[in-house]
mmCIF file of C-alpha atoms in Angstrom:
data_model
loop_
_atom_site.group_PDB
_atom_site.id
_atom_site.type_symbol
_atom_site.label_atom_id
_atom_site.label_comp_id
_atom_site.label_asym_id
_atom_site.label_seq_id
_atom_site.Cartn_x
_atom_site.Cartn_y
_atom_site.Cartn_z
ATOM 1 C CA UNK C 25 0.000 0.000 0.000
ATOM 2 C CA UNK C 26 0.848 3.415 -0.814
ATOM 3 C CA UNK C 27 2.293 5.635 1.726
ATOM 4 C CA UNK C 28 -0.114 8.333 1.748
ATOM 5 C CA UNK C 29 -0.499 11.294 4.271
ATOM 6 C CA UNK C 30 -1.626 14.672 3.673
ATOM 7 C CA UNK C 31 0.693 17.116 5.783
ATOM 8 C CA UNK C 32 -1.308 19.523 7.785
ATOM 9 C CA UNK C 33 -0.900 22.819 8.543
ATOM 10 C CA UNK C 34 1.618 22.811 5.980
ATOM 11 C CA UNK C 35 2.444 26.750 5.254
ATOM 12 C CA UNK C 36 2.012 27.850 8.418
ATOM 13 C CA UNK C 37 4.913 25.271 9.636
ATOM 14 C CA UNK C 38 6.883 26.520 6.873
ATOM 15 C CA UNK C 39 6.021 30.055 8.070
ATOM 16 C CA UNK C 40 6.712 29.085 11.381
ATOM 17 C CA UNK C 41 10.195 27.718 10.775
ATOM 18 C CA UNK C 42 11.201 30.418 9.056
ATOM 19 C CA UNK C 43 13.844 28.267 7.367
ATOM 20 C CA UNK C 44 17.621 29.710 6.337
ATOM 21 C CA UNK C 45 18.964 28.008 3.342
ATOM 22 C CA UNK C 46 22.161 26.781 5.086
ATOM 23 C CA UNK C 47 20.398 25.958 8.025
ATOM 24 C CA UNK C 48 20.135 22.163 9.833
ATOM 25 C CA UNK C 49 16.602 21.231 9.881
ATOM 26 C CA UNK C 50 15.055 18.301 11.975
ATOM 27 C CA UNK C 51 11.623 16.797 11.224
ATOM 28 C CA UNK C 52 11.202 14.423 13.966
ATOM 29 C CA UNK C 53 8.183 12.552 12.074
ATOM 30 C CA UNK C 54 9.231 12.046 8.702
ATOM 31 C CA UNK C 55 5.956 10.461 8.049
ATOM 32 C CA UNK C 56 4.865 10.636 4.274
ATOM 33 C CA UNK C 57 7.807 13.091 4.416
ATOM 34 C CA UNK C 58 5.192 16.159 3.460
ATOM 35 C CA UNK C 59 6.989 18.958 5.403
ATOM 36 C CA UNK C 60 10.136 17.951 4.934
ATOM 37 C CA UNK C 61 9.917 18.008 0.517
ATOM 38 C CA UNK C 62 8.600 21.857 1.541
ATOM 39 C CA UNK C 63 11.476 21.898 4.045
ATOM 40 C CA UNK C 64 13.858 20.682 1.026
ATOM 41 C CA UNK C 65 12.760 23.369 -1.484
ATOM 42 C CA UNK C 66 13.627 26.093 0.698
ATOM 43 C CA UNK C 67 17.546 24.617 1.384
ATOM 44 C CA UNK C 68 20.332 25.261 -0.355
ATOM 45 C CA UNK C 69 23.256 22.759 -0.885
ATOM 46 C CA UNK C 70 24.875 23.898 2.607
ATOM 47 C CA UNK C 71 21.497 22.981 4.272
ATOM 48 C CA UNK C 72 20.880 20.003 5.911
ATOM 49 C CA UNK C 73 17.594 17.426 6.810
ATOM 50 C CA UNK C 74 17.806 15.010 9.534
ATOM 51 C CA UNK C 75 14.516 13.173 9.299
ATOM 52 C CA UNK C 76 13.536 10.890 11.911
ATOM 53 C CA UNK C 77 11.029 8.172 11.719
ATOM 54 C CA UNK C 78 10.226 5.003 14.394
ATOM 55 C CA UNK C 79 8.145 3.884 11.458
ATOM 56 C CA UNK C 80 10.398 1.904 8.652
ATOM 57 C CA UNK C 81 7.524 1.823 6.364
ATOM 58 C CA UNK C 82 7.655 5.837 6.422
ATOM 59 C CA UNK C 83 11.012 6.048 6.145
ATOM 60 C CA UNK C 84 11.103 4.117 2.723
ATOM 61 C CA UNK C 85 8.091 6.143 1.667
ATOM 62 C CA UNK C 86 10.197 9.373 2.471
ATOM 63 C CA UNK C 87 13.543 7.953 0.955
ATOM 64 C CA UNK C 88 12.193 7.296 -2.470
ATOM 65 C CA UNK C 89 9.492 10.523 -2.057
ATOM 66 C CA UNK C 90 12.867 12.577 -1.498
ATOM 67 C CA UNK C 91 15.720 10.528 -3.758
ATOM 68 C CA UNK C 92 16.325 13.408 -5.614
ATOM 69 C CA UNK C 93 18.033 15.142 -2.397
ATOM 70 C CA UNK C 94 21.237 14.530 -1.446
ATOM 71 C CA UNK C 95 21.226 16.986 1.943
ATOM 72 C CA UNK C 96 19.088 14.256 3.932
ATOM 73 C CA UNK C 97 19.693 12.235 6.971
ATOM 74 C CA UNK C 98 17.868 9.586 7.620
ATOM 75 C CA UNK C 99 17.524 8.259 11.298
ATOM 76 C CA UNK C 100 15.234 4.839 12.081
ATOM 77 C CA UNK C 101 14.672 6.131 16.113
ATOM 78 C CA UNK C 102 12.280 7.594 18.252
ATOM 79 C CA UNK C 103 12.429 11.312 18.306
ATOM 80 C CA UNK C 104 12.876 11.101 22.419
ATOM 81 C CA UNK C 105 15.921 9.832 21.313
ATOM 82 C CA UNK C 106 16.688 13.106 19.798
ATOM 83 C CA UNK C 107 19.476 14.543 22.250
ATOM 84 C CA UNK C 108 21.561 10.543 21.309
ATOM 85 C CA UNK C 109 20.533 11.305 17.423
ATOM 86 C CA UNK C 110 22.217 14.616 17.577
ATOM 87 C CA UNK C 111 25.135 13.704 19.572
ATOM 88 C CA UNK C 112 25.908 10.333 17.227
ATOM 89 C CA UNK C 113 25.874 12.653 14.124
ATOM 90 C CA UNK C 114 28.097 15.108 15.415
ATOM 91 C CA UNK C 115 25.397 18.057 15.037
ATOM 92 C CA UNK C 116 25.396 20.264 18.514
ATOM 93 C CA UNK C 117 22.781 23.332 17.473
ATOM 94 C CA UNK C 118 20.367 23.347 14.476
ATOM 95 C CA UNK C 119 17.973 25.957 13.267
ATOM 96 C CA UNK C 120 14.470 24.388 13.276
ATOM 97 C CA UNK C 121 12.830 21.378 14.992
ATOM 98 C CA UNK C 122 9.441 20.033 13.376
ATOM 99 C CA UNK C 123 6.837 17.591 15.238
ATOM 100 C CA UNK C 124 3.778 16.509 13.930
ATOM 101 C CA UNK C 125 2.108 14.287 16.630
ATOM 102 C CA UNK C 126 -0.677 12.965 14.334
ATOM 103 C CA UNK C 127 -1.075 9.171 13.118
ATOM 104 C CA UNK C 128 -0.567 8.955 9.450
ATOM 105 C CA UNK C 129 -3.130 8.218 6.720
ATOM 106 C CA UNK C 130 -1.080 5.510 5.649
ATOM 107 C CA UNK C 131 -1.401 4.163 9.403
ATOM 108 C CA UNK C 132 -5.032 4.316 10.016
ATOM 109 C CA UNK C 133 -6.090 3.076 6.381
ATOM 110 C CA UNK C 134 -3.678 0.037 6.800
ATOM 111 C CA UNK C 135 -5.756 -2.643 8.342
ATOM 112 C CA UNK C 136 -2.977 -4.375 9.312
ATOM 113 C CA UNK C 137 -0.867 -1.929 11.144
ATOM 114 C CA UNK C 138 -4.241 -2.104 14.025
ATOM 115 C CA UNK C 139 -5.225 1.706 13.971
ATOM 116 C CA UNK C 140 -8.179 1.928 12.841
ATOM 117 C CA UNK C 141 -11.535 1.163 14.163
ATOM 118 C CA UNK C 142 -12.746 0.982 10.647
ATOM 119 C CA UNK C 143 -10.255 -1.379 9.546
ATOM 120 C CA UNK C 144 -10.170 -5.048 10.137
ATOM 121 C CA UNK C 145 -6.881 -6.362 11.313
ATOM 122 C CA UNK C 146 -4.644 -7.754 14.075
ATOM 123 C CA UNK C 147 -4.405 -5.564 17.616
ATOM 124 C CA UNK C 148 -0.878 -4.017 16.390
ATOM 125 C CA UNK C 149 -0.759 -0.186 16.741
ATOM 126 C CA UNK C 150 2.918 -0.010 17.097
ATOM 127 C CA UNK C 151 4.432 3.111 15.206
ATOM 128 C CA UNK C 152 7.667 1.138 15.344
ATOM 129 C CA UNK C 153 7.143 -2.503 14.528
ATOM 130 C CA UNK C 154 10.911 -3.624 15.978
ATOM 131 C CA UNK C 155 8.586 -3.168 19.501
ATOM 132 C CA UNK C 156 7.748 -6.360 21.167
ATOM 133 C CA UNK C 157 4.640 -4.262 22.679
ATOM 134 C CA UNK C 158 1.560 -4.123 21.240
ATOM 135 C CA UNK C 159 -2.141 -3.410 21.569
ATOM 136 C CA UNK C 160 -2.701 -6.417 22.095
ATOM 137 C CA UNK C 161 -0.781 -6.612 25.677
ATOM 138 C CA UNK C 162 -2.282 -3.763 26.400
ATOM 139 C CA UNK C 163 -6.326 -5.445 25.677
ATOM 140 C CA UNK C 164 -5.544 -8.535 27.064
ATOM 141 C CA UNK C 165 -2.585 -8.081 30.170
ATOM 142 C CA UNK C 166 -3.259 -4.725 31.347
ATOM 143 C CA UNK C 167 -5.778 -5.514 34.688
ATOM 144 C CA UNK C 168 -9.066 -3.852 34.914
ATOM 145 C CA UNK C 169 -7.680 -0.861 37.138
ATOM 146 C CA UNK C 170 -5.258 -0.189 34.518
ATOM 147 C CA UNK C 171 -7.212 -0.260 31.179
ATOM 148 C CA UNK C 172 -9.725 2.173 32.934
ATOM 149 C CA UNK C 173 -6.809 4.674 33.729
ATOM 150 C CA UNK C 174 -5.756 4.637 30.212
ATOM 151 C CA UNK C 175 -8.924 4.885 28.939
ATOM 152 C CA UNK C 176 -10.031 7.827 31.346
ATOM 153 C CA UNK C 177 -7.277 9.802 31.226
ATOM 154 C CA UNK C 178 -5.518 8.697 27.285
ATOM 155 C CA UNK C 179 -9.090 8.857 25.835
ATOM 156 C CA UNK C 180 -10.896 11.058 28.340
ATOM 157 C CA UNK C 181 -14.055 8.387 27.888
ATOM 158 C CA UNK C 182 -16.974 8.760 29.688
ATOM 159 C CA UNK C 183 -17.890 5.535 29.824
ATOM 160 C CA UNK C 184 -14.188 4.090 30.959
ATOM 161 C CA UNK C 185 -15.361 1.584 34.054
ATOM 162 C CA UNK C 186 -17.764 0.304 31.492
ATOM 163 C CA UNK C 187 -15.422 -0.354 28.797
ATOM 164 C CA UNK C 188 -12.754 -1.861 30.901
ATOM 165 C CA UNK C 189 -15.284 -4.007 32.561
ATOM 166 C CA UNK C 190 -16.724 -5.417 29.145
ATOM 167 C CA UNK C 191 -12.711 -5.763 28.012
ATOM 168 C CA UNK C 192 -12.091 -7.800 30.998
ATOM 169 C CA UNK C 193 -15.361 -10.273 31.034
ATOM 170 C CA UNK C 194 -15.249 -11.174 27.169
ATOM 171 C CA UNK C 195 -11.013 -11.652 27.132
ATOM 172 C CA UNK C 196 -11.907 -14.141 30.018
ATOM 173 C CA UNK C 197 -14.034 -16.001 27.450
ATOM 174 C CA UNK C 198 -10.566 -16.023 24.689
ATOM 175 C CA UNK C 199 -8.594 -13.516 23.651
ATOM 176 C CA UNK C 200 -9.255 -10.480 21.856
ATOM 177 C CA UNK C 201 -7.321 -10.547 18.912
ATOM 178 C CA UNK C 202 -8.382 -7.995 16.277
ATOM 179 C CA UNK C 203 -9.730 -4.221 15.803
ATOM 180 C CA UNK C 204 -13.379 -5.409 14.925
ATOM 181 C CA UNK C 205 -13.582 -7.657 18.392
ATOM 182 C CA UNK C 206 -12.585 -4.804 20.080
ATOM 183 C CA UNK C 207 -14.825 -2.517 18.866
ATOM 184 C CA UNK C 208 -17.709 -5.218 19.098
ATOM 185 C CA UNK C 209 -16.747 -4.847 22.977
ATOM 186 C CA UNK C 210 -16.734 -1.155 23.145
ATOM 187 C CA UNK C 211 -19.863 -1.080 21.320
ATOM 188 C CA UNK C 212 -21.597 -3.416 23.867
ATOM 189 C CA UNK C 213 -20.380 -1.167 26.409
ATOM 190 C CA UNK C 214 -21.438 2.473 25.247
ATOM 191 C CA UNK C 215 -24.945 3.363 25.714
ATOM 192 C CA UNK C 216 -27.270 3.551 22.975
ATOM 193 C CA UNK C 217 -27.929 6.667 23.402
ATOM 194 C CA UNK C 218 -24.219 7.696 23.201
ATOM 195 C CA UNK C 219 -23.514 5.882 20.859
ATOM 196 C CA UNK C 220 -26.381 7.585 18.451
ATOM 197 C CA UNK C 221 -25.179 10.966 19.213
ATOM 198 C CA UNK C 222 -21.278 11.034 19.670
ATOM 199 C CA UNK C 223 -18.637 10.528 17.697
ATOM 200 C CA UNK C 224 -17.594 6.446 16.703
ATOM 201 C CA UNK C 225 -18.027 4.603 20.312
ATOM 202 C CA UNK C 226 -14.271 2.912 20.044
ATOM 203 C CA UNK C 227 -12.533 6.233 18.862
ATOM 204 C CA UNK C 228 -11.334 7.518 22.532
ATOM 205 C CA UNK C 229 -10.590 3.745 23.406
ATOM 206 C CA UNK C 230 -8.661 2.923 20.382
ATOM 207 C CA UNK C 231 -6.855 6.333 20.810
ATOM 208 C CA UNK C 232 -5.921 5.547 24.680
ATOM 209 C CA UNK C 233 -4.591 2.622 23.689
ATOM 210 C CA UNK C 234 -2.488 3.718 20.687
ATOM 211 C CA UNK C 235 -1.209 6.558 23.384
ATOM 212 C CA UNK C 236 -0.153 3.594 25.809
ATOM 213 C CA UNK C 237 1.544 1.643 23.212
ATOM 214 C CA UNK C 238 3.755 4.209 21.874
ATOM 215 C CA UNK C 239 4.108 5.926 25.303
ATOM 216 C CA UNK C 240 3.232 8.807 23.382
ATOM 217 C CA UNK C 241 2.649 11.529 26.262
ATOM 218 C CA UNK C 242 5.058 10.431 28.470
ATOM 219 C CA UNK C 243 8.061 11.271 26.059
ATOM 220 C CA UNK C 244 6.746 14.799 24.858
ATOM 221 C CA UNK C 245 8.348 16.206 27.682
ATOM 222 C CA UNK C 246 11.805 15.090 27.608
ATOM 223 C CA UNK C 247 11.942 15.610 24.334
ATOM 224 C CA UNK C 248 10.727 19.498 23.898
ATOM 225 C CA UNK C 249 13.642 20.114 26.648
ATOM 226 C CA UNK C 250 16.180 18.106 24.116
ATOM 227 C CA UNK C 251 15.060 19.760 20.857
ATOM 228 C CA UNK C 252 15.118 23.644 22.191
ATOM 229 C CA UNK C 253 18.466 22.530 24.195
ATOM 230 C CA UNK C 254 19.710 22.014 20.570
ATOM 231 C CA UNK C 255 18.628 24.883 19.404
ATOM 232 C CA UNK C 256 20.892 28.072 17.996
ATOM 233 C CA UNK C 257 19.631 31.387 19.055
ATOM 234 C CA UNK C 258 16.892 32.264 16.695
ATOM 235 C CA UNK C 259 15.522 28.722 15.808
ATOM 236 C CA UNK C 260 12.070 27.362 16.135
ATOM 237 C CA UNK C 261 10.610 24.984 17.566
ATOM 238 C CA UNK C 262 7.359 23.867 15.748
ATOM 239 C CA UNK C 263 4.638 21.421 17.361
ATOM 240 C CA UNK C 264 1.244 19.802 15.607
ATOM 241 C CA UNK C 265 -0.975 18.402 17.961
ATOM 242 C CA UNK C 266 -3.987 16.253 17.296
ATOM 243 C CA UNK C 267 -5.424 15.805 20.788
ATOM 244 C CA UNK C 268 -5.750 17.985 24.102
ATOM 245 C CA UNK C 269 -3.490 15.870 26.027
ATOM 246 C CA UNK C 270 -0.599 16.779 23.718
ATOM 247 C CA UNK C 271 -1.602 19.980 23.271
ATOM 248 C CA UNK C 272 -1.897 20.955 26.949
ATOM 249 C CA UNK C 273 1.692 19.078 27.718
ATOM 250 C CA UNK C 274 3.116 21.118 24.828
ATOM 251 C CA UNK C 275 1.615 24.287 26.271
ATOM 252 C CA UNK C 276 2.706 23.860 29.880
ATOM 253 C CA UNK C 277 6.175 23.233 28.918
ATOM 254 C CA UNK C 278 6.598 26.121 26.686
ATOM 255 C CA UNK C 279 5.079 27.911 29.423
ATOM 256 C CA UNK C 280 7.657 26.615 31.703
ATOM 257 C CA UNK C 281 10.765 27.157 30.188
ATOM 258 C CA UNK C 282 9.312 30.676 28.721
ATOM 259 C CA UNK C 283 9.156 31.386 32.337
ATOM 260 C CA UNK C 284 11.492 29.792 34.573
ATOM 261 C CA UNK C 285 12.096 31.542 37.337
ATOM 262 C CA UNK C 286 11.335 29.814 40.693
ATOM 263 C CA UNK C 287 11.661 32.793 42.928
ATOM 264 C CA UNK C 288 8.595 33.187 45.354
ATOM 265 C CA UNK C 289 5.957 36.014 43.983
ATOM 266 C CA UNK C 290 6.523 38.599 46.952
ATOM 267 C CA UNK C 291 10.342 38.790 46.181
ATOM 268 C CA UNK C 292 11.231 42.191 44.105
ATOM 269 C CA UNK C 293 14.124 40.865 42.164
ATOM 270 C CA UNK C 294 14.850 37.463 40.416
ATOM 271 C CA UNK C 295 17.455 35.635 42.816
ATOM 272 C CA UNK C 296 16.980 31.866 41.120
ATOM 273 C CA UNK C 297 18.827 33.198 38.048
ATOM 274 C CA UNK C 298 17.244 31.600 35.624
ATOM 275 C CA UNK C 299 16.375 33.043 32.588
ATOM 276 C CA UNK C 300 14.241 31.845 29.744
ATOM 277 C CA UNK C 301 15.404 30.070 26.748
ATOM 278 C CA UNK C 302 12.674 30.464 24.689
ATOM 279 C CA UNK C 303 9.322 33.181 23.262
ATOM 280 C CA UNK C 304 6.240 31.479 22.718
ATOM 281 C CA UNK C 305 5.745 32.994 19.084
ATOM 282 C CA UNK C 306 1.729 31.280 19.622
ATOM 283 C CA UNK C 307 -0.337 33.108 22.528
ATOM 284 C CA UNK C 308 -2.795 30.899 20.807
ATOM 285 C CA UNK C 309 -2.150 27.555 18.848
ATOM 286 C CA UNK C 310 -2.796 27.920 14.906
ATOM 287 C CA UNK C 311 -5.685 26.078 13.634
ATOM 288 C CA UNK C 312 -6.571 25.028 10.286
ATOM 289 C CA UNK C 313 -8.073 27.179 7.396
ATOM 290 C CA UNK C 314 -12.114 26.349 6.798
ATOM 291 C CA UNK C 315 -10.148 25.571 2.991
ATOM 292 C CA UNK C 316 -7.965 22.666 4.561
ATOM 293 C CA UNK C 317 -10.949 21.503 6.392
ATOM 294 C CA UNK C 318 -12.871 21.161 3.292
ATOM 295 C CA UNK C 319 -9.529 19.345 1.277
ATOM 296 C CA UNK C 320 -8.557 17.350 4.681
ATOM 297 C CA UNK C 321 -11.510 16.642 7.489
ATOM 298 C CA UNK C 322 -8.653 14.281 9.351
ATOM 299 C CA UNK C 323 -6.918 18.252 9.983
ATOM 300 C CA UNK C 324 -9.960 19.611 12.242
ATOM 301 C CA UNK C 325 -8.456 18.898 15.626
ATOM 302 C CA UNK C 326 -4.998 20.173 14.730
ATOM 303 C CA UNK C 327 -3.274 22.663 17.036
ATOM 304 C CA UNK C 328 0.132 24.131 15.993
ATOM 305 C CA UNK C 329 2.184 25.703 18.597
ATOM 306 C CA UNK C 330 5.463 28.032 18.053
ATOM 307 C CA UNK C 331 8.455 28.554 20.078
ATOM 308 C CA UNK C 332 11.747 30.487 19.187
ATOM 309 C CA UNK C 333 15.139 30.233 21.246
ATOM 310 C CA UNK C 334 16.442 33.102 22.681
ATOM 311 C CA UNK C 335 18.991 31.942 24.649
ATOM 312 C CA UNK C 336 22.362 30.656 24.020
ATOM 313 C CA UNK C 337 22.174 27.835 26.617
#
């Protein structure tokens, strides 16, 4: 199958990156490699592309999508790895530092990969298939407590207990094994009523559980801190999010190292001495135009957030 994903947000990231021609750009989800042919067009020779993929389906896509560039650097990692990626290629600072958090078209259309609630196919959901840990661990070991935290706080479900319970009483019968059992399960568990007038019944679950999987959350952090570490004065930091939980994470820690300083409110001067790194160049994330909404429905809960370093720390 084709490796198809249509980039979103696309010229405000460019915008947003605000891309030299010799500069080092890194696009921590190569994906269907999108941004980074935009990326491309606006480097010279002395510019540089590390692109960064856990997926090696993507990362073939990109290769032969891009073959006709010879400034690219192709990296088969996670991009919490990034600080090790860096380090290995000998590249201290670069200039710009692109994430886009969503799950590619490619992904959710390929049955077998185990995205998709409207795809038939084996509980997978592993962006990098090397990973001995899949969705299916997560269905049929996680215990009742812990596939209703998930669920709650991954997929901010309404009906959690309820779904966890009905996860745990039919896996007792045999195992779950594919996307359509599960969501056979999930649909037993959401009311009727909810299920009439909300979105698809197994889209929070299926997302909680693709969040687990690929510990996405819990490496945002670490990795935000790496990137803008790795920064040169004047480069940008660039951040597509497809769901609050990323979003707010990506928020609070701009926020954070915008605003460092630890010194109690009712002191007059700063005595903690530390200063920010970065300027949030987004009071407000950037949403997509009503004309990508009309070309790409998948874009509508996209949030792009900007930050640019101003330190030389």
């Amino acid at each position: 199958m084709e490796f198809k994903h249509v980039s979103v947000l696309l010229d405000e990231c460019m915008e947003a990156l605000n891309i030299r021609e010799d500069g080092i750009y890194v696009d921590c989800t190569l994906g269907g490699a999108g941004h980074s042919s935009e990326i491309l067009k606006r480097l010279g020779e002395k510019g540089t592309l590390i692109g960064i993929d856990q997926d090696q389906d993507a990362l073939n896509a990109a290769k032969e999508k891009l073959k006709e560039y010879k400034n690219v650097i192709y990296v088969h990692d996670n991009f919490y790895n990034i600080d090790n990626i860096l380090n290995n290629l000998g590249i201290e600072k670069v200039d710009g530092i692109l994430m886009d958090l969503g799950v590619s078209s490619y992904q959710l259309d390929t049955g077998e990969r185990g995205f998709s609630y409207m795809n038939d196919g084996a509980l997978d959901m592993r962006m990098n298939r090397d990973s001995e840990f899949s969705a299916y661990d997560v269905v049929n070991g996680y215990s009742k407590e812990e596939l209703y935290r998930i669920i709650k706080e991954y997929g901010e479900e309404k009906f959690a207990k309820r779904v966890a319970d009905f996860i745990v009483n039919k896996r007792r019968e045999a195992p779950i094994e594919t996307t359509f059992q599960l969501v056979e399960v999930i649909k037993a568990a959401i009311p009727a009523r909810a299920r009439r007038e909300g979105p698809h019944p197994a889209k929070r679950t299926f997302q909680a559980i693709r969040i687990e999987v690929n510990r996405e959350l819990e490496i945002l952090n670490k990795t935000i801190e790496d990137g803008i570490n790795h920064l040169n004065v004047d480069g940008r930091m660039a951040i597509i999010t497809f769901h609050s939980l990323e979003d707010r994470i990506v928020k609070i820690k701009y926020r954070d190292i915008e605003n460092p300083c630890t010194c109690p409110r009712e002191f007059p001067i700063c005595v903690c001495n530390k200063v920010p790194k970065i300027k949030v160049l987004t009071k407000k994330p950037t949403e997509p135009s009503e004309e990508e909404l009309e070309i790409n429905p998948r874009s509508r809960s996209a949030k792009l957030r900007v930050c640019k370093k101003i330190c030389s720390k």
